[in-house]
mmCIF file of C-alpha atoms in Angstrom:
data_model
loop_
_atom_site.group_PDB
_atom_site.id
_atom_site.type_symbol
_atom_site.label_atom_id
_atom_site.label_comp_id
_atom_site.label_asym_id
_atom_site.label_seq_id
_atom_site.Cartn_x
_atom_site.Cartn_y
_atom_site.Cartn_z
ATOM 1 C CA MET Q 1 -12.008 3.200 -22.587
ATOM 2 C CA THR Q 2 -13.624 1.394 -25.548
ATOM 3 C CA GLU Q 3 -17.160 2.109 -26.621
ATOM 4 C CA GLY Q 4 -19.824 0.174 -24.718
ATOM 5 C CA THR Q 5 -17.893 -0.655 -21.600
ATOM 6 C CA GLU Q 6 -19.281 2.064 -19.239
ATOM 7 C CA GLU Q 7 -22.549 0.286 -18.308
ATOM 8 C CA PRO Q 8 -20.986 -3.086 -17.154
ATOM 9 C CA LEU Q 9 -18.317 -1.294 -15.357
ATOM 10 C CA ALA Q 10 -20.714 0.976 -13.489
ATOM 11 C CA GLU Q 11 -22.621 -2.187 -12.403
ATOM 12 C CA SER Q 12 -19.600 -3.838 -10.786
ATOM 13 C CA ARG Q 13 -20.303 -4.184 -7.081
ATOM 14 C CA ASN Q 14 -16.807 -3.968 -5.820
ATOM 15 C CA VAL Q 15 -13.228 -3.426 -7.204
ATOM 16 C CA PRO Q 16 -12.549 -7.028 -7.604
ATOM 17 C CA ALA Q 17 -15.537 -7.404 -9.828
ATOM 18 C CA LEU Q 18 -14.465 -4.313 -11.719
ATOM 19 C CA LEU Q 19 -10.937 -5.845 -12.200
ATOM 20 C CA ALA Q 20 -12.408 -9.041 -13.409
ATOM 21 C CA ALA Q 21 -14.591 -7.090 -15.858
ATOM 22 C CA LEU Q 22 -11.600 -5.261 -17.173
ATOM 23 C CA ARG Q 23 -9.639 -8.504 -17.423
ATOM 24 C CA THR Q 24 -12.411 -9.988 -19.585
ATOM 25 C CA ARG Q 25 -12.290 -6.936 -21.847
ATOM 26 C CA GLN Q 26 -8.484 -6.702 -21.919
ATOM 27 C CA SER Q 27 -8.863 -3.038 -21.085
ATOM 28 C CA SER Q 28 -6.189 -0.590 -20.599
ATOM 29 C CA CYS Q 29 -7.120 2.163 -18.019
ATOM 30 C CA THR Q 30 -6.613 3.659 -14.613
ATOM 31 C CA VAL Q 31 -8.897 3.129 -11.830
ATOM 32 C CA VAL Q 32 -8.903 6.245 -9.492
ATOM 33 C CA VAL Q 33 -9.987 5.293 -5.981
ATOM 34 C CA THR Q 34 -11.270 8.158 -3.902
ATOM 35 C CA GLY Q 35 -11.227 8.175 -0.102
ATOM 36 C CA SER Q 36 -8.719 8.931 2.603
ATOM 37 C CA PRO Q 37 -6.210 8.803 1.363
ATOM 38 C CA GLY Q 38 -7.254 7.120 -1.788
ATOM 39 C CA GLY Q 39 -5.157 5.604 -4.616
ATOM 40 C CA SER Q 40 -4.724 4.542 -8.241
ATOM 41 C CA ILE Q 41 -4.838 1.195 -9.971
ATOM 42 C CA HIS Q 42 -3.269 0.886 -13.297
ATOM 43 C CA VAL Q 43 -4.537 -1.860 -15.695
ATOM 44 C CA ARG Q 44 -2.938 -2.710 -19.090
ATOM 45 C CA ASP Q 45 -4.448 -5.183 -21.465
ATOM 46 C CA GLY Q 46 -6.633 -6.496 -18.498
ATOM 47 C CA LEU Q 47 -3.784 -7.139 -16.107
ATOM 48 C CA VAL Q 48 -2.900 -5.035 -13.158
ATOM 49 C CA VAL Q 49 0.617 -3.659 -13.601
ATOM 50 C CA ALA Q 50 0.826 -1.011 -10.857
ATOM 51 C CA MET Q 51 -0.923 0.450 -7.800
ATOM 52 C CA GLU Q 52 -0.254 3.516 -5.823
ATOM 53 C CA THR Q 53 -1.550 4.647 -2.493
ATOM 54 C CA PRO Q 54 -0.348 7.138 0.265
ATOM 55 C CA GLY Q 55 -1.008 3.975 2.346
ATOM 56 C CA ALA Q 56 2.210 2.247 1.461
ATOM 57 C CA PRO Q 57 5.583 3.194 -0.248
ATOM 58 C CA GLY Q 58 5.740 3.023 -3.986
ATOM 59 C CA ILE Q 59 8.483 2.299 -6.229
ATOM 60 C CA GLU Q 60 10.040 5.764 -5.863
ATOM 61 C CA GLY Q 61 9.927 5.568 -2.040
ATOM 62 C CA LEU Q 62 11.437 2.140 -2.036
ATOM 63 C CA LEU Q 63 14.209 3.250 -4.228
ATOM 64 C CA LEU Q 64 15.031 6.519 -2.623
ATOM 65 C CA ARG Q 65 14.329 5.987 1.186
ATOM 66 C CA SER Q 66 16.409 2.791 1.125
ATOM 67 C CA GLY Q 67 19.331 4.598 -0.593
ATOM 68 C CA ARG Q 68 19.171 2.408 -3.620
ATOM 69 C CA ILE Q 69 19.151 5.524 -5.857
ATOM 70 C CA GLY Q 70 20.214 9.054 -4.835
ATOM 71 C CA GLU Q 71 17.982 12.220 -5.059
ATOM 72 C CA GLN Q 72 20.129 13.899 -7.684
ATOM 73 C CA GLU Q 73 20.155 10.655 -9.890
ATOM 74 C CA TRP Q 74 16.299 10.249 -9.541
ATOM 75 C CA SER Q 75 15.785 13.989 -10.384
ATOM 76 C CA ALA Q 76 17.897 13.649 -13.511
ATOM 77 C CA VAL Q 77 15.796 10.669 -14.645
ATOM 78 C CA ARG Q 78 12.504 12.341 -13.925
ATOM 79 C CA ALA Q 79 13.609 15.361 -15.987
ATOM 80 C CA SER Q 80 14.385 13.280 -18.936
ATOM 81 C CA ASP Q 81 10.833 11.647 -18.901
ATOM 82 C CA THR Q 82 8.292 14.172 -17.286
ATOM 83 C CA THR Q 83 5.441 11.882 -18.445
ATOM 84 C CA HIS Q 84 6.819 8.814 -16.472
ATOM 85 C CA GLU Q 85 6.075 6.815 -19.642
ATOM 86 C CA HIS Q 86 9.727 5.608 -19.905
ATOM 87 C CA LEU Q 87 11.012 5.975 -16.342
ATOM 88 C CA ALA Q 88 11.645 2.227 -15.850
ATOM 89 C CA ALA Q 89 13.530 1.982 -19.205
ATOM 90 C CA GLU Q 90 15.564 5.040 -18.187
ATOM 91 C CA LEU Q 91 16.570 3.715 -14.826
ATOM 92 C CA VAL Q 92 17.811 0.551 -16.385
ATOM 93 C CA ALA Q 93 19.492 2.245 -19.350
ATOM 94 C CA GLN Q 94 21.502 4.591 -17.165
ATOM 95 C CA GLY Q 95 22.598 1.651 -14.860
ATOM 96 C CA LEU Q 96 20.893 2.854 -11.841
ATOM 97 C CA VAL Q 97 19.081 -0.379 -11.176
ATOM 98 C CA GLY Q 98 19.056 -3.676 -12.957
ATOM 99 C CA ALA Q 99 16.112 -4.860 -14.912
ATOM 100 C CA GLY Q 100 15.528 -7.883 -12.837
ATOM 101 C CA GLU Q 101 15.857 -5.957 -9.504
ATOM 102 C CA LEU Q 102 13.402 -3.239 -10.836
ATOM 103 C CA GLU Q 103 10.838 -5.915 -11.772
ATOM 104 C CA VAL Q 104 11.124 -7.388 -8.302
ATOM 105 C CA ILE Q 105 10.625 -3.907 -6.754
ATOM 106 C CA SER Q 106 7.775 -3.112 -9.085
ATOM 107 C CA LEU Q 107 5.864 -6.272 -8.089
ATOM 108 C CA SER Q 108 6.617 -5.780 -4.403
ATOM 109 C CA ALA Q 109 5.088 -2.244 -4.615
ATOM 110 C CA LEU Q 110 2.119 -3.620 -6.494
ATOM 111 C CA PHE Q 111 1.257 -6.193 -3.980
ATOM 112 C CA ASP Q 112 2.016 -3.884 -1.029
ATOM 113 C CA ALA Q 113 -0.451 -1.343 -2.381
ATOM 114 C CA ALA Q 114 -3.039 -3.932 -2.877
ATOM 115 C CA PHE Q 115 -2.558 -5.150 0.886
ATOM 116 C CA ALA Q 116 -2.890 -1.470 2.129
ATOM 117 C CA LEU Q 117 -6.027 -0.942 0.201
ATOM 118 C CA SER Q 118 -7.611 -4.109 1.746
ATOM 119 C CA LEU Q 119 -7.452 -2.727 5.192
ATOM 120 C CA ALA Q 120 -10.273 -0.202 4.725
ATOM 121 C CA VAL Q 121 -12.978 0.796 2.464
ATOM 122 C CA PRO Q 122 -12.507 3.893 0.401
ATOM 123 C CA ASP Q 123 -15.482 6.030 -0.773
ATOM 124 C CA SER Q 124 -15.711 5.619 -4.531
ATOM 125 C CA TRP Q 125 -13.954 4.592 -7.710
ATOM 126 C CA GLU Q 126 -13.765 6.020 -11.239
ATOM 127 C CA VAL Q 127 -12.255 4.416 -14.363
ATOM 128 C CA THR Q 128 -10.255 6.783 -16.517
ATOM 129 C CA ASP Q 129 -7.985 6.646 -19.613
ATOM 130 C CA PRO Q 130 -4.611 5.085 -18.881
ATOM 131 C CA VAL Q 131 -2.254 7.320 -16.701
ATOM 132 C CA PRO Q 132 1.516 6.914 -17.307
ATOM 133 C CA THR Q 133 3.047 5.352 -14.247
ATOM 134 C CA LEU Q 134 6.434 3.811 -13.276
ATOM 135 C CA TYR Q 135 6.411 -0.019 -13.408
ATOM 136 C CA ARG Q 136 8.373 -2.835 -14.923
ATOM 137 C CA ASN Q 137 6.399 -6.084 -14.908
ATOM 138 C CA THR Q 138 4.142 -7.983 -17.306
ATOM 139 C CA GLY Q 139 1.206 -7.527 -15.014
ATOM 140 C CA VAL Q 140 -0.803 -9.915 -12.723
ATOM 141 C CA THR Q 141 -4.263 -11.214 -12.955
ATOM 142 C CA PRO Q 142 -6.897 -9.986 -10.428
ATOM 143 C CA GLU Q 143 -7.136 -13.589 -8.937
ATOM 144 C CA ARG Q 144 -3.272 -13.649 -8.336
ATOM 145 C CA LEU Q 145 -3.633 -10.133 -6.693
ATOM 146 C CA LEU Q 146 -6.368 -11.068 -4.416
ATOM 147 C CA GLY Q 147 -4.731 -14.404 -3.627
ATOM 148 C CA GLU Q 148 -1.504 -12.584 -2.579
ATOM 149 C CA VAL Q 149 -3.587 -10.126 -0.500
ATOM 150 C CA SER Q 150 -5.457 -12.956 1.303
ATOM 151 C CA ARG Q 151 -2.166 -14.706 2.097
ATOM 152 C CA ARG Q 152 -0.655 -11.566 3.817
ATOM 153 C CA VAL Q 153 -3.772 -10.957 5.901
ATOM 154 C CA ASP Q 154 -3.864 -14.633 6.913
ATOM 155 C CA LEU Q 155 -0.107 -14.459 7.972
ATOM 156 C CA LEU Q 156 -0.691 -11.306 10.071
ATOM 157 C CA ALA Q 157 -4.143 -12.127 11.567
ATOM 158 C CA GLY Q 158 -4.390 -13.022 15.246
ATOM 159 C CA GLU Q 159 -8.040 -12.318 15.739
ATOM 160 C CA PRO Q 160 -10.708 -10.566 13.756
ATOM 161 C CA GLY Q 161 -9.661 -6.899 13.187
ATOM 162 C CA SER Q 162 -6.177 -7.485 14.361
ATOM 163 C CA VAL Q 163 -4.516 -6.712 11.116
ATOM 164 C CA ALA Q 164 -6.282 -3.257 10.708
ATOM 165 C CA ALA Q 165 -5.582 -2.519 14.363
ATOM 166 C CA LEU Q 166 -1.874 -3.179 14.018
ATOM 167 C CA ALA Q 167 -1.819 -0.924 10.898
ATOM 168 C CA ARG Q 168 -3.259 2.026 12.536
ATOM 169 C CA THR Q 169 -1.587 1.731 16.140
ATOM 170 C CA ARG Q 170 1.409 3.885 16.894
ATOM 171 C CA MET Q 171 4.243 1.914 18.438
ATOM 172 C CA ARG Q 172 7.072 2.625 20.707
ATOM 173 C CA SER Q 173 10.083 0.599 21.857
ATOM 174 C CA ALA Q 174 10.066 -0.942 25.370
ATOM 175 C CA SER Q 175 12.121 0.787 27.966
ATOM 176 C CA THR Q 176 15.816 -0.312 27.629
ATOM 177 C CA ALA Q 177 15.759 -1.210 31.231
ATOM 178 C CA HIS Q 178 13.058 -3.733 30.851
ATOM 179 C CA LEU Q 179 13.874 -5.310 27.454
ATOM 180 C CA PRO Q 180 13.607 -9.063 27.659
ATOM 181 C CA GLU Q 181 16.736 -9.641 25.359
ATOM 182 C CA PRO Q 182 19.782 -7.797 24.109
ATOM 183 C CA VAL Q 183 18.905 -5.568 21.058
ATOM 184 C CA GLU Q 184 22.319 -6.251 19.592
ATOM 185 C CA GLY Q 185 21.261 -9.860 18.802
ATOM 186 C CA LEU Q 186 18.388 -8.871 16.673
ATOM 187 C CA PRO Q 187 18.668 -8.985 12.816
ATOM 188 C CA ALA Q 188 19.397 -5.498 11.338
ATOM 189 C CA ARG Q 189 15.905 -5.092 9.978
ATOM 190 C CA HIS Q 190 14.342 -5.668 13.341
ATOM 191 C CA ARG Q 191 16.699 -3.083 14.955
ATOM 192 C CA ALA Q 192 15.876 -0.483 12.330
ATOM 193 C CA VAL Q 193 12.058 -0.917 13.037
ATOM 194 C CA LEU Q 194 12.863 -0.976 16.774
ATOM 195 C CA ALA Q 195 14.658 2.407 16.420
ATOM 196 C CA ALA Q 196 11.806 3.969 14.219
ATOM 197 C CA ALA Q 197 9.091 2.930 16.802
ATOM 198 C CA ASP Q 198 9.213 6.254 18.562
ATOM 199 C CA GLY Q 199 5.536 6.442 19.774
ATOM 200 C CA ARG Q 200 4.437 8.817 17.107
ATOM 201 C CA ARG Q 201 4.718 6.399 13.988
ATOM 202 C CA THR Q 202 2.344 3.795 12.831
ATOM 203 C CA ALA Q 203 3.438 0.855 10.660
ATOM 204 C CA ARG Q 204 2.666 3.021 7.620
ATOM 205 C CA ASP Q 205 4.837 5.694 8.950
ATOM 206 C CA ILE Q 206 7.791 3.387 9.736
ATOM 207 C CA ALA Q 207 7.555 1.784 6.236
ATOM 208 C CA PHE Q 208 7.979 5.256 4.690
ATOM 209 C CA ALA Q 209 10.696 6.197 6.946
ATOM 210 C CA LEU Q 210 12.728 3.125 6.144
ATOM 211 C CA GLY Q 211 11.825 2.626 2.567
ATOM 212 C CA ARG Q 212 10.338 -0.703 3.159
ATOM 213 C CA GLY Q 213 7.035 -2.444 2.344
ATOM 214 C CA LEU Q 214 4.083 -1.892 4.669
ATOM 215 C CA PHE Q 215 3.590 -5.669 4.962
ATOM 216 C CA ALA Q 216 7.140 -6.351 5.696
ATOM 217 C CA VAL Q 217 7.337 -3.817 8.470
ATOM 218 C CA MET Q 218 3.890 -5.048 9.990
ATOM 219 C CA ILE Q 219 5.400 -8.656 9.986
ATOM 220 C CA ASP Q 220 8.544 -7.324 11.899
ATOM 221 C CA LEU Q 221 6.260 -5.337 14.294
ATOM 222 C CA ARG Q 222 4.275 -8.490 15.001
ATOM 223 C CA HIS Q 223 7.501 -10.352 15.807
ATOM 224 C CA LEU Q 224 8.789 -7.498 18.166
ATOM 225 C CA LEU Q 225 5.411 -7.290 19.812
ATOM 226 C CA ASP Q 226 5.428 -11.053 20.591
ATOM 227 C CA ARG Q 227 8.865 -10.790 22.042
ATOM 228 C CA GLY Q 228 7.870 -7.800 24.200
ATOM 229 C CA LEU Q 229 10.339 -5.398 22.473
ATOM 230 C CA VAL Q 230 7.636 -2.951 21.251
ATOM 231 C CA ARG Q 231 4.274 -2.065 22.606
ATOM 232 C CA PRO Q 232 1.468 0.194 21.660
ATOM 233 C CA HIS Q 233 1.913 3.773 22.538
ATOM 234 C CA SER Q 234 -0.816 5.470 24.803
ATOM 235 C CA PRO Q 235 0.166 9.248 24.940
ATOM 236 C CA SER Q 236 -0.567 11.083 28.109
ATOM 237 C CA ALA Q 237 -2.881 14.114 28.143
ATOM 238 C CA ASN Q 238 0.266 16.494 28.426
ATOM 239 C CA GLY Q 239 2.293 14.530 25.975
ATOM 240 C CA ARG Q 240 3.769 15.866 22.799
ATOM 241 C CA PRO Q 241 1.408 15.540 19.870
ATOM 242 C CA SER Q 242 2.413 13.159 17.248
ATOM 243 C CA THR Q 243 4.184 14.642 14.202
ATOM 244 C CA ALA Q 244 3.643 11.527 11.990
ATOM 245 C CA ALA Q 245 1.508 12.181 8.895
ATOM 246 C CA ARG Q 246 -2.129 10.949 9.596
ATOM 247 C CA VAL Q 247 -5.748 11.745 8.505
ATOM 248 C CA THR Q 248 -8.310 13.819 10.347
ATOM 249 C CA PRO Q 249 -10.431 11.847 12.962
ATOM 250 C CA SER Q 250 -13.376 11.939 10.579
ATOM 251 C CA ALA Q 251 -11.449 10.092 7.849
ATOM 252 C CA VAL Q 252 -12.010 6.710 9.397
ATOM 253 C CA THR Q 253 -11.675 4.891 6.102
ATOM 254 C CA SER Q 254 -8.225 5.629 5.454
ATOM 255 C CA LEU Q 255 -6.300 3.063 3.442
ATOM 256 C CA ALA Q 256 -3.623 2.822 6.013
ATOM 257 C CA VAL Q 257 -5.654 3.516 9.207
ATOM 258 C CA ALA Q 258 -8.629 1.296 9.134
ATOM 259 C CA ALA Q 259 -11.787 1.950 11.311
ATOM 260 C CA PRO Q 260 -12.137 -0.381 14.123
ATOM 261 C CA SER Q 261 -15.656 -1.473 12.818
ATOM 262 C CA VAL Q 262 -14.037 -2.625 9.537
ATOM 263 C CA PRO Q 263 -13.091 -6.419 9.610
ATOM 264 C CA ASP Q 264 -10.043 -7.880 8.129
ATOM 265 C CA SER Q 265 -10.685 -8.605 4.522
ATOM 266 C CA ALA Q 266 -8.732 -10.499 1.879
ATOM 267 C CA SER Q 267 -10.478 -8.401 -0.894
ATOM 268 C CA LEU Q 268 -10.193 -5.037 -2.142
ATOM 269 C CA PRO Q 269 -12.667 -2.443 -1.347
ATOM 270 C CA ARG Q 270 -16.391 -3.145 -1.733
ATOM 271 C CA ARG Q 271 -18.775 -1.150 -4.049
ATOM 272 C CA LEU Q 272 -16.800 1.922 -5.183
ATOM 273 C CA PRO Q 273 -19.126 3.702 -7.591
ATOM 274 C CA GLY Q 274 -17.899 5.726 -10.653
ATOM 275 C CA ARG Q 275 -18.936 9.272 -11.591
ATOM 276 C CA ASN Q 276 -22.314 8.200 -12.685
ATOM 277 C CA SER Q 277 -22.971 5.459 -10.378
ATOM 278 C CA ALA Q 278 -25.125 4.908 -7.177
ATOM 279 C CA PRO Q 279 -23.829 5.886 -3.672
ATOM 280 C CA ALA Q 280 -21.198 3.747 -2.242
ATOM 281 C CA ARG Q 281 -22.443 0.635 -0.462
ATOM 282 C CA ARG Q 282 -20.908 -0.452 2.850
ATOM 283 C CA PRO Q 283 -20.350 -4.154 3.812
ATOM 284 C CA HIS Q 284 -23.639 -4.259 5.622
ATOM 285 C CA ASP Q 285 -25.650 -3.174 2.583
#
């Protein structure tokens, strides 16, 4: 961080305002968002180049889970660059993924993480020195980032709170005896989501299992819900407990599992104070 930037950054009311200030100053840094599960926003010369959160698959998950790159190949590349500073260049140089394809995946993961972050309000934020991370794109402005998040929320929204509710709901496929149409006629991506909807997984869990973006999975789930092919899962008192990764009941502000009282928002989290800032402010403050 450059000298004299700490005071204006500490006064930022929310992450969008912080990103705007970083854009104005053409700063290079990493914004560490704390909460449950939290995440990181990587800024280079004022542009957002990457975001990481357990709420959505990152570049590594998209490459490995989809089978685009094998585990051994990935491990070899990581061993050649333990700092992650040149991972993207190594992946391309070794012919494991094309430069253009990696750029598309990099931007997709960035927008998907921003969308996941918009579904709940984390606890705080802190601006740190730049942390090396895997990305291959020239960066996007805060305005473009927020515009894409708004577009995605609008596409999914049915009523206030519906996007956050869809993200946190465990889904199961409808009984095969009562399916309204043959599964064989569905696109392959819908069949994969249908197979993964086992009653223990949320949209986030399905995205990680399939190596697909959270938003893309939620679009498919909405389609399957509208056609009666999946439904929310209500476990019985004697049912087997879920084995899907999830936060504790007290962690109601998870990036992937939003609290019911948090409305859908096209913005990134509100007031997320740094180490020396005032306590976090909620939307009603």
